[in-house]
CSV table of C-alpha atoms in Angstrom, one decimal:
chain,number,residue,atom,x,y,z
A,1,MET,CA,-15.3,2.8,-16.1
A,2,GLN,CA,-17.9,0.9,-14.2
A,3,THR,CA,-18.1,-3.0,-13.5
A,4,GLU,CA,-20.4,-5.4,-11.7
A,5,LEU,CA,-18.4,-4.6,-8.7
A,6,SER,CA,-18.3,-0.7,-8.5
A,7,LYS,CA,-21.8,-0.7,-9.2
A,8,LYS,CA,-22.1,-3.2,-6.2
A,9,LEU,CA,-20.2,-0.8,-4.1
A,10,GLY,CA,-21.8,2.4,-5.5
A,11,VAL,CA,-18.7,4.0,-7.4
A,12,GLU,CA,-19.1,5.8,-10.5
A,13,HIS,CA,-15.4,4.2,-11.5
A,14,ALA,CA,-13.9,0.7,-10.7
A,15,ILE,CA,-10.7,2.7,-9.3
A,16,PHE,CA,-9.6,1.5,-6.1
A,17,GLY,CA,-7.3,4.0,-4.3
A,18,PHE,CA,-5.4,2.8,-1.5
A,19,THR,CA,-3.5,5.4,0.5
A,20,PRO,CA,-2.0,6.6,4.2
A,21,PHE,CA,-3.1,10.0,3.8
A,22,PRO,CA,-6.9,10.0,4.9
A,23,ALA,CA,-6.9,13.6,2.4
A,24,VAL,CA,-6.2,11.6,-0.4
A,25,ALA,CA,-8.8,8.6,0.4
A,26,ALA,CA,-11.5,11.3,0.4
A,27,ALA,CA,-10.7,12.9,-2.5
A,28,ILE,CA,-10.3,9.6,-4.4
A,29,SER,CA,-13.9,9.0,-3.1
A,30,ARG,CA,-15.6,12.1,-4.3
A,31,ALA,CA,-13.6,12.4,-7.5
A,32,GLY,CA,-15.9,8.9,-8.0
A,33,GLY,CA,-13.1,6.0,-7.0
A,34,PHE,CA,-13.2,4.1,-3.9
A,35,GLY,CA,-10.7,5.4,-1.1
A,36,VAL,CA,-9.1,2.9,0.8
A,37,LEU,CA,-7.1,4.1,4.3
A,38,GLY,CA,-4.3,2.5,5.0
A,39,ALA,CA,-4.6,1.7,9.0
A,40,VAL,CA,-0.9,0.4,9.7
A,41,ARG,CA,0.9,3.5,11.0
A,42,TYR,CA,-2.1,4.2,13.8
A,43,THR,CA,-0.6,2.3,16.5
A,44,ALA,CA,-3.3,4.7,18.6
A,45,PRO,CA,-6.8,3.8,18.6
A,46,ASP,CA,-8.0,7.5,19.0
A,47,ASP,CA,-5.8,8.5,16.0
A,48,LEU,CA,-7.4,6.2,14.0
A,49,LYS,CA,-11.1,7.3,15.3
A,50,ARG,CA,-10.2,11.1,14.8
A,51,ASP,CA,-9.3,10.3,11.4
A,52,LEU,CA,-12.1,8.1,10.3
A,53,ASP,CA,-13.9,11.2,11.5
A,54,TRP,CA,-12.5,13.3,9.2
A,55,LEU,CA,-12.9,10.9,6.4
A,56,GLU,CA,-16.6,10.5,7.2
A,57,ALA,CA,-17.0,14.1,7.1
A,58,ASN,CA,-14.9,15.1,3.8
A,59,VAL,CA,-16.1,12.0,1.6
A,60,ASP,CA,-19.5,13.6,1.0
A,61,GLY,CA,-21.6,10.5,1.4
A,62,LYS,CA,-19.7,8.3,-0.9
A,63,PRO,CA,-17.9,4.7,-0.2
A,64,TYR,CA,-14.7,4.3,1.3
A,65,GLY,CA,-12.9,1.3,3.0
A,66,LEU,CA,-9.9,0.5,5.4
A,67,ASP,CA,-6.9,-1.5,4.6
A,68,VAL,CA,-5.1,-3.2,8.1
A,69,VAL,CA,-2.1,-5.4,8.2
A,70,MET,CA,-2.9,-8.3,10.0
A,71,PRO,CA,-0.6,-11.8,9.7
A,72,ALA,CA,-1.6,-14.8,8.7
A,73,LYS,CA,0.3,-16.6,11.9
A,74,LYS,CA,-0.7,-15.5,15.3
A,75,VAL,CA,2.3,-15.4,17.8
A,76,GLU,CA,0.8,-15.6,21.4
A,77,GLY,CA,2.5,-13.7,24.4
A,78,VAL,CA,5.3,-11.8,22.5
A,79,THR,CA,6.2,-8.3,23.2
A,80,GLU,CA,8.0,-5.8,21.3
A,81,ALA,CA,10.4,-6.0,23.8
A,82,ASP,CA,10.8,-9.6,23.4
A,83,VAL,CA,11.4,-8.9,19.4
A,84,GLU,CA,13.7,-6.3,20.1
A,85,ALA,CA,16.0,-8.5,22.3
A,86,MET,CA,16.3,-11.0,19.2
A,87,ILE,CA,18.3,-8.0,17.1
A,88,PRO,CA,21.7,-8.9,17.4
A,89,GLU,CA,24.3,-6.5,17.9
A,90,GLY,CA,26.2,-6.6,15.0
A,91,HIS,CA,23.2,-5.4,13.1
A,92,ARG,CA,22.8,-2.7,15.4
A,93,GLN,CA,26.4,-1.8,14.9
A,94,TYR,CA,26.2,-1.7,11.1
A,95,VAL,CA,23.0,0.4,11.1
A,96,LYS,CA,25.6,3.1,13.2
A,97,ASP,CA,27.8,2.6,11.2
A,98,THR,CA,25.7,3.7,7.8
A,99,LEU,CA,24.1,6.8,9.2
A,100,ALA,CA,27.8,8.0,10.5
A,101,LYS,CA,28.7,7.5,7.2
A,102,TYR,CA,26.4,9.6,6.1
A,103,GLY,CA,26.3,12.3,8.7
A,104,VAL,CA,22.9,11.5,9.9
A,105,PRO,CA,22.0,13.5,13.0
A,106,GLU,CA,20.5,12.1,15.9
A,107,LEU,CA,17.0,12.1,17.1
A,108,ALA,CA,16.5,14.7,19.6
A,109,GLN,CA,16.6,13.7,23.6
A,110,GLY,CA,13.6,12.1,24.3
A,111,GLU,CA,12.0,11.7,20.7
A,112,VAL,CA,10.8,8.7,19.2
A,113,SER,CA,10.9,7.4,16.1
A,114,GLY,CA,8.0,8.1,13.7
A,115,TRP,CA,7.5,4.8,12.7
A,116,ARG,CA,7.3,1.4,14.4
A,117,ILE,CA,6.6,-2.4,13.2
A,118,THR,CA,4.0,-2.7,16.2
A,119,GLY,CA,1.4,-1.7,13.3
A,120,TRP,CA,1.8,-5.1,12.3
A,121,MET,CA,1.3,-6.9,15.2
A,122,GLU,CA,-2.8,-8.9,15.3
A,123,ARG,CA,-3.4,-7.2,18.9
A,124,VAL,CA,-3.1,-3.6,17.1
A,125,ALA,CA,-5.0,-4.6,14.1
A,126,ARG,CA,-7.4,-5.9,15.9
A,127,THR,CA,-7.7,-2.5,18.2
A,128,GLN,CA,-8.2,-0.4,14.9
A,129,LEU,CA,-11.1,-3.0,14.0
A,130,ASP,CA,-12.6,-2.3,17.3
A,131,VAL,CA,-12.4,1.3,15.7
A,132,ALA,CA,-13.3,1.1,12.3
A,133,PHE,CA,-16.6,-1.0,12.6
A,134,ASP,CA,-17.9,2.0,14.1
A,135,TYR,CA,-17.6,3.5,11.1
A,136,PRO,CA,-20.0,2.6,7.9
A,137,ILE,CA,-16.8,1.0,6.0
A,138,LYS,CA,-18.0,-0.9,2.9
A,139,LEU,CA,-14.8,-2.3,2.5
A,140,LEU,CA,-12.2,-4.2,4.7
A,141,ALA,CA,-8.7,-5.3,3.3
A,142,ASN,CA,-5.6,-6.9,4.1
A,143,ALA,CA,-2.2,-6.4,3.0
A,144,LEU,CA,-0.8,-9.9,4.7
A,145,GLY,CA,-3.3,-12.6,3.6
A,146,SER,CA,-6.5,-13.4,4.3
A,147,LEU,CA,-8.0,-12.2,7.6
A,148,PRO,CA,-8.8,-14.5,10.1
A,149,GLY,CA,-12.0,-16.2,10.1
A,150,ASP,CA,-13.7,-14.6,13.4
A,151,VAL,CA,-12.7,-11.0,11.6
A,152,VAL,CA,-14.3,-11.9,8.3
A,153,GLU,CA,-17.5,-13.1,9.9
A,154,ARG,CA,-17.5,-9.8,11.7
A,155,ALA,CA,-17.1,-8.0,8.3
A,156,HIS,CA,-19.9,-9.8,7.1
A,157,ASP,CA,-22.1,-9.2,9.8
A,158,GLN,CA,-21.6,-5.9,9.2
A,159,GLY,CA,-22.1,-6.0,5.3
A,160,VAL,CA,-18.5,-5.0,4.6
A,161,LEU,CA,-17.1,-7.2,2.1
A,162,VAL,CA,-13.5,-8.6,2.8
A,163,ALA,CA,-10.3,-8.4,0.1
A,164,ALA,CA,-7.1,-9.8,0.8
A,165,LEU,CA,-3.8,-8.9,-1.9
A,166,ALA,CA,-2.6,-12.4,-3.7
A,167,GLY,CA,0.7,-12.4,-5.6
A,168,SER,CA,0.1,-15.5,-6.9
A,169,ALA,CA,-3.0,-18.4,-8.1
A,170,ARG,CA,-2.4,-20.4,-5.0
A,171,HIS,CA,-2.4,-17.8,-3.1
A,172,ALA,CA,-5.6,-16.4,-4.1
A,173,ARG,CA,-7.2,-19.5,-4.2
A,174,LYS,CA,-6.4,-19.9,-0.4
A,175,HIS,CA,-8.5,-16.5,0.1
A,176,ALA,CA,-11.1,-17.7,-1.7
A,177,GLU,CA,-11.1,-21.1,0.5
A,178,ALA,CA,-11.1,-18.6,3.6
A,179,GLY,CA,-14.5,-16.9,2.3
A,180,ILE,CA,-12.9,-13.5,1.2
A,181,ASP,CA,-15.1,-11.3,-1.0
A,182,ILE,CA,-12.6,-9.9,-3.5
A,183,VAL,CA,-8.9,-10.8,-4.2
A,184,VAL,CA,-6.4,-8.3,-5.3
A,185,ALA,CA,-4.0,-9.5,-7.8
A,186,GLN,CA,-0.9,-7.5,-6.8
A,187,GLY,CA,1.8,-7.9,-9.6
A,188,TYR,CA,5.7,-7.5,-9.1
A,189,GLU,CA,6.0,-4.2,-10.3
A,190,ALA,CA,4.1,-2.7,-7.4
A,191,GLY,CA,5.1,-0.6,-4.5
A,192,GLY,CA,5.9,-2.4,-1.2
A,193,HIS,CA,5.4,-5.9,-0.4
A,194,THR,CA,5.0,-8.1,-3.8
A,195,GLY,CA,5.8,-11.0,-5.0
A,196,ASP,CA,7.6,-11.8,-8.1
A,197,ILE,CA,4.7,-12.4,-11.3
A,198,ALA,CA,3.8,-9.4,-13.6
A,199,SER,CA,0.5,-8.2,-13.5
A,200,MET,CA,0.0,-9.2,-17.0
A,201,VAL,CA,0.6,-13.1,-15.9
A,202,LEU,CA,-1.0,-12.6,-12.9
A,203,THR,CA,-4.0,-10.9,-13.3
A,204,PRO,CA,-5.7,-13.5,-15.7
A,205,GLU,CA,-4.5,-16.5,-13.6
A,206,VAL,CA,-6.0,-14.8,-10.6
A,207,VAL,CA,-9.3,-14.4,-12.4
A,208,ASP,CA,-9.5,-17.8,-13.6
A,209,ALA,CA,-8.4,-19.3,-10.2
A,210,VAL,CA,-11.2,-17.7,-8.3
A,211,ASP,CA,-13.9,-17.5,-10.5
A,212,PRO,CA,-16.4,-16.1,-10.0
A,213,LEU,CA,-15.3,-13.5,-7.2
A,214,PRO,CA,-14.0,-10.3,-8.4
A,215,VAL,CA,-10.5,-9.5,-9.1
A,216,LEU,CA,-8.8,-6.4,-8.7
A,217,ALA,CA,-5.5,-5.6,-10.7
A,218,ALA,CA,-2.8,-4.0,-9.0
A,219,GLY,CA,1.2,-3.0,-9.7
A,220,GLY,CA,2.4,-0.9,-12.9
A,221,ILE,CA,-1.2,0.8,-13.4
A,222,GLY,CA,-0.7,4.2,-13.9
A,223,SER,CA,-2.6,5.3,-17.1
A,224,GLY,CA,-6.0,4.6,-18.5
A,225,GLN,CA,-4.8,2.4,-21.0
A,226,GLN,CA,-3.9,0.4,-18.4
A,227,VAL,CA,-7.4,0.3,-16.5
A,228,ALA,CA,-8.4,-0.9,-19.9
A,229,ALA,CA,-5.9,-3.4,-20.3
A,230,ALA,CA,-6.8,-4.8,-16.9
A,231,LEU,CA,-10.4,-4.8,-17.4
A,232,SER,CA,-10.0,-6.9,-20.7
A,233,LEU,CA,-7.8,-9.6,-18.5
A,234,GLY,CA,-10.9,-10.3,-16.4
A,235,ALA,CA,-10.6,-7.8,-13.9
A,236,GLN,CA,-13.4,-5.9,-12.5
A,237,GLY,CA,-11.3,-3.2,-11.2
A,238,VAL,CA,-8.2,-1.7,-10.5
A,239,TRP,CA,-6.0,-1.1,-7.1
A,240,LEU,CA,-3.8,1.9,-7.2
A,241,GLY,CA,-1.7,2.8,-4.5
A,242,SER,CA,1.8,4.6,-5.7
A,243,LEU,CA,0.5,6.9,-7.8
A,244,TRP,CA,-1.1,9.2,-5.1
A,245,LEU,CA,1.8,9.6,-3.4
A,246,THR,CA,2.8,13.0,-5.4
A,247,THR,CA,-0.9,14.4,-5.8
A,248,THR,CA,-1.3,17.3,-4.1
A,249,GLU,CA,-3.8,16.1,-1.2
A,250,ALA,CA,-1.0,13.5,-0.4
A,251,GLU,CA,0.8,14.9,3.0
A,252,LEU,CA,4.8,13.7,2.5
A,253,PRO,CA,6.9,15.0,5.0
A,254,SER,CA,9.6,15.9,2.8
A,255,PRO,CA,10.3,18.0,-0.4
A,256,ALA,CA,13.0,16.2,-1.0
A,257,LEU,CA,11.5,12.9,-1.2
A,258,ILE,CA,9.2,14.4,-3.6
A,259,ARG,CA,11.7,15.6,-5.4
A,260,LYS,CA,13.0,12.6,-5.8
A,261,LEU,CA,9.7,10.7,-6.7
A,262,LEU,CA,9.2,13.4,-9.7
A,263,ALA,CA,12.7,12.5,-11.1
A,264,ALA,CA,12.7,8.7,-10.8
A,265,GLY,CA,12.0,6.4,-13.9
A,266,SER,CA,10.6,3.0,-13.8
A,267,GLY,CA,13.7,1.5,-13.7
A,268,ASP,CA,14.7,3.1,-10.0
A,269,THR,CA,13.2,1.2,-7.9
A,270,VAL,CA,14.2,-2.2,-6.4
A,271,ARG,CA,12.7,-5.0,-4.4
A,272,SER,CA,14.9,-4.7,-1.2
A,273,ARG,CA,14.2,-6.5,2.6
A,274,ALA,CA,15.9,-3.4,3.9
A,275,LEU,CA,12.6,-1.6,4.9
A,276,THR,CA,10.8,-5.0,6.5
A,277,GLY,CA,12.3,-8.2,6.4
A,278,LYS,CA,10.2,-9.1,3.3
A,279,PRO,CA,10.9,-8.1,-0.4
A,280,ALA,CA,9.0,-4.8,-0.7
A,281,ARG,CA,9.4,-2.5,-3.8
A,282,GLN,CA,11.0,0.8,-3.1
A,283,LEU,CA,13.0,4.0,-4.4
A,284,ARG,CA,17.0,2.7,-4.7
A,285,THR,CA,18.9,4.2,-2.4
A,286,GLU,CA,22.2,4.2,-1.1
A,287,TRP,CA,20.2,2.8,1.9
A,288,THR,CA,18.6,0.0,0.0
A,289,ASP,CA,22.5,-0.5,-1.6
A,290,ALA,CA,23.7,-0.9,1.8
A,291,TRP,CA,21.5,-3.7,2.8
A,292,ASP,CA,21.5,-5.9,-0.4
A,293,ASP,CA,25.6,-5.6,-0.1
A,294,PRO,CA,27.1,-8.6,-0.1
A,295,ASN,CA,29.6,-7.4,2.1
A,296,GLY,CA,27.6,-5.8,4.8
A,297,PRO,CA,25.3,-8.7,7.0
A,298,GLY,CA,22.4,-8.7,5.5
A,299,THR,CA,18.9,-8.2,6.3
A,300,LEU,CA,16.8,-9.9,9.2
A,301,PRO,CA,13.5,-11.6,8.9
A,302,MET,CA,10.0,-9.8,9.9
A,303,PRO,CA,9.5,-8.3,12.3
A,304,LEU,CA,13.4,-7.6,13.2
A,305,GLN,CA,14.2,-5.9,10.8
A,306,GLY,CA,11.6,-3.4,10.8
A,307,LEU,CA,12.2,-3.2,14.6
A,308,LEU,CA,16.1,-2.4,13.7
A,309,VAL,CA,15.5,0.3,11.1
A,310,ALA,CA,12.5,2.1,12.6
A,311,GLU,CA,14.8,5.0,14.2
A,312,ALA,CA,17.3,5.2,11.2
A,313,VAL,CA,14.5,5.6,8.7
A,314,SER,CA,12.6,8.1,11.0
A,315,ARG,CA,16.1,10.1,11.2
A,316,ILE,CA,16.8,9.6,7.5
A,317,GLN,CA,13.5,11.2,6.5
A,318,LYS,CA,13.6,14.0,9.2
A,319,TYR,CA,17.1,15.5,8.4
A,320,GLU,CA,16.2,14.6,4.6
A,321,VAL,CA,19.4,12.4,4.3
A,322,GLU,CA,18.9,12.2,0.0
A,323,PRO,CA,20.9,9.7,-0.8
A,324,LEU,CA,19.3,7.2,2.1
A,325,LEU,CA,15.7,8.8,1.4
A,326,GLY,CA,13.6,6.5,-0.2
A,327,THR,CA,9.5,4.9,0.0
A,328,PRO,CA,8.0,2.3,-1.0
A,329,VAL,CA,6.6,2.5,-4.7
A,330,GLY,CA,6.1,0.7,-7.7
A,331,GLN,CA,7.4,1.1,-11.0
A,332,ILE,CA,4.7,3.1,-12.5
A,333,VAL,CA,6.9,6.0,-10.8
A,334,GLY,CA,8.1,6.6,-14.1
A,335,ARG,CA,4.7,8.1,-15.1
A,336,MET,CA,4.3,10.2,-11.7
A,337,ASN,CA,6.7,13.4,-12.7
A,338,SER,CA,4.0,15.9,-12.0
A,339,GLU,CA,2.4,17.0,-8.2
A,340,ARG,CA,-1.2,17.1,-9.6
A,341,SER,CA,-4.7,16.9,-7.5
A,342,VAL,CA,-6.3,13.2,-6.9
A,343,GLN,CA,-9.0,15.1,-9.5
A,344,ALA,CA,-6.8,15.9,-12.4
A,345,VAL,CA,-5.2,12.5,-11.8
A,346,PHE,CA,-8.8,10.9,-12.1
A,347,ASP,CA,-9.2,13.1,-15.4
A,348,ASP,CA,-6.4,11.9,-17.0
A,349,LEU,CA,-7.2,8.0,-16.0
A,350,THR,CA,-10.9,8.7,-17.4
A,351,ARG,CA,-9.5,10.1,-20.6
A,352,GLY,CA,-7.0,7.3,-21.2
A,353,PHE,CA,-9.5,4.7,-20.7
A,354,GLU,CA,-11.8,6.1,-23.4
A,355,ARG,CA,-9.1,6.3,-25.7
A,356,ALA,CA,-8.0,3.1,-25.1
A,357,VAL,CA,-11.7,1.7,-25.5
A,358,ASP,CA,-12.1,3.7,-28.9
A,359,ARG,CA,-8.8,2.2,-29.9
A,360,ILE,CA,-10.2,-1.5,-29.4
A,361,ASN,CA,-13.4,-0.8,-30.9
A,362,ARG,CA,-11.8,0.6,-34.6
A,363,ILE,CA,-9.8,-2.6,-34.6
A,364,ALA,CA,-12.7,-4.9,-33.9
A,365,GLY,CA,-14.6,-2.8,-36.6
A,366,ARG,CA,-17.1,-1.3,-34.0
A,367,SER,CA,-16.4,2.2,-33.9
A,368,GLN,CA,-19.3,4.8,-34.2
A,369,GLN,CA,-17.1,7.3,-36.2
């Protein structure tokens, strides 16, 4: 599964794997793909440095990258406390009432929620970059549009390619104008923040819009046959995220969550604003239903919603309250029905790709058999 882009980056397979877990990123790179570590959870620079040290020592010299979350619009002089003060009391009470309805225990005294929206603030992303550029990363990606011009320039000065996710051809053209090297066409089926155009439609539209820039297809891809389809649509690789959540190298803290992922079908996700205030595909739960309920107060815009629910999400995860327990994940969750190693996933992808290519060759009358 080699393309011009994969050859340029020195990887065997044009499979780019996004993950928040260093062990998964390293395993993806060792398996011949391109591991991309998500940085949003690293609010402390030393924590990111620790995990990049580990990653560098465990990729066997293979290339890897980093994904940051840097907002397109910069807001000066606003602190987390300022944002917290904007949250209406009625929304705070709705969170309390919903947690009480399901008997969710409080965190221990002095315990801080494990997930905070601070990782979405530009100042935090810039501290992450100050750390990352001390390592031989080969790719820097941003999930919230084009990176600022000075960041793109800094990356290029260090020989680092820059990627950005796009949910429409219009977004993709803006990335190209901003000097982005790679556009990730993320379809409606994808986990996390995503638009409303399906991958089969979006991928060729983006390929045409930014030609000759390379495009990676994302959303709803979890088999070798789907990889082959993406490449046939003009993509130079695929960007996979959800598929790694149920690998043995992943560090999901909740056995109950793993069980829910393994049992879920492709129709068991929903695009909801419940987590961050922007539409994000995730497991449908009684928590997402509560926020989509027309009788409720409705979600707040980003970043207010993320701050509002941060402690609640931590409590739900810590105490494994199954009716409320969820995670961002794409529609490909319907294929994620067993725990496998990253290498086993790659073996399955490559075999499926070969079968798909052989099938097309036979249809075209070019089979060697």
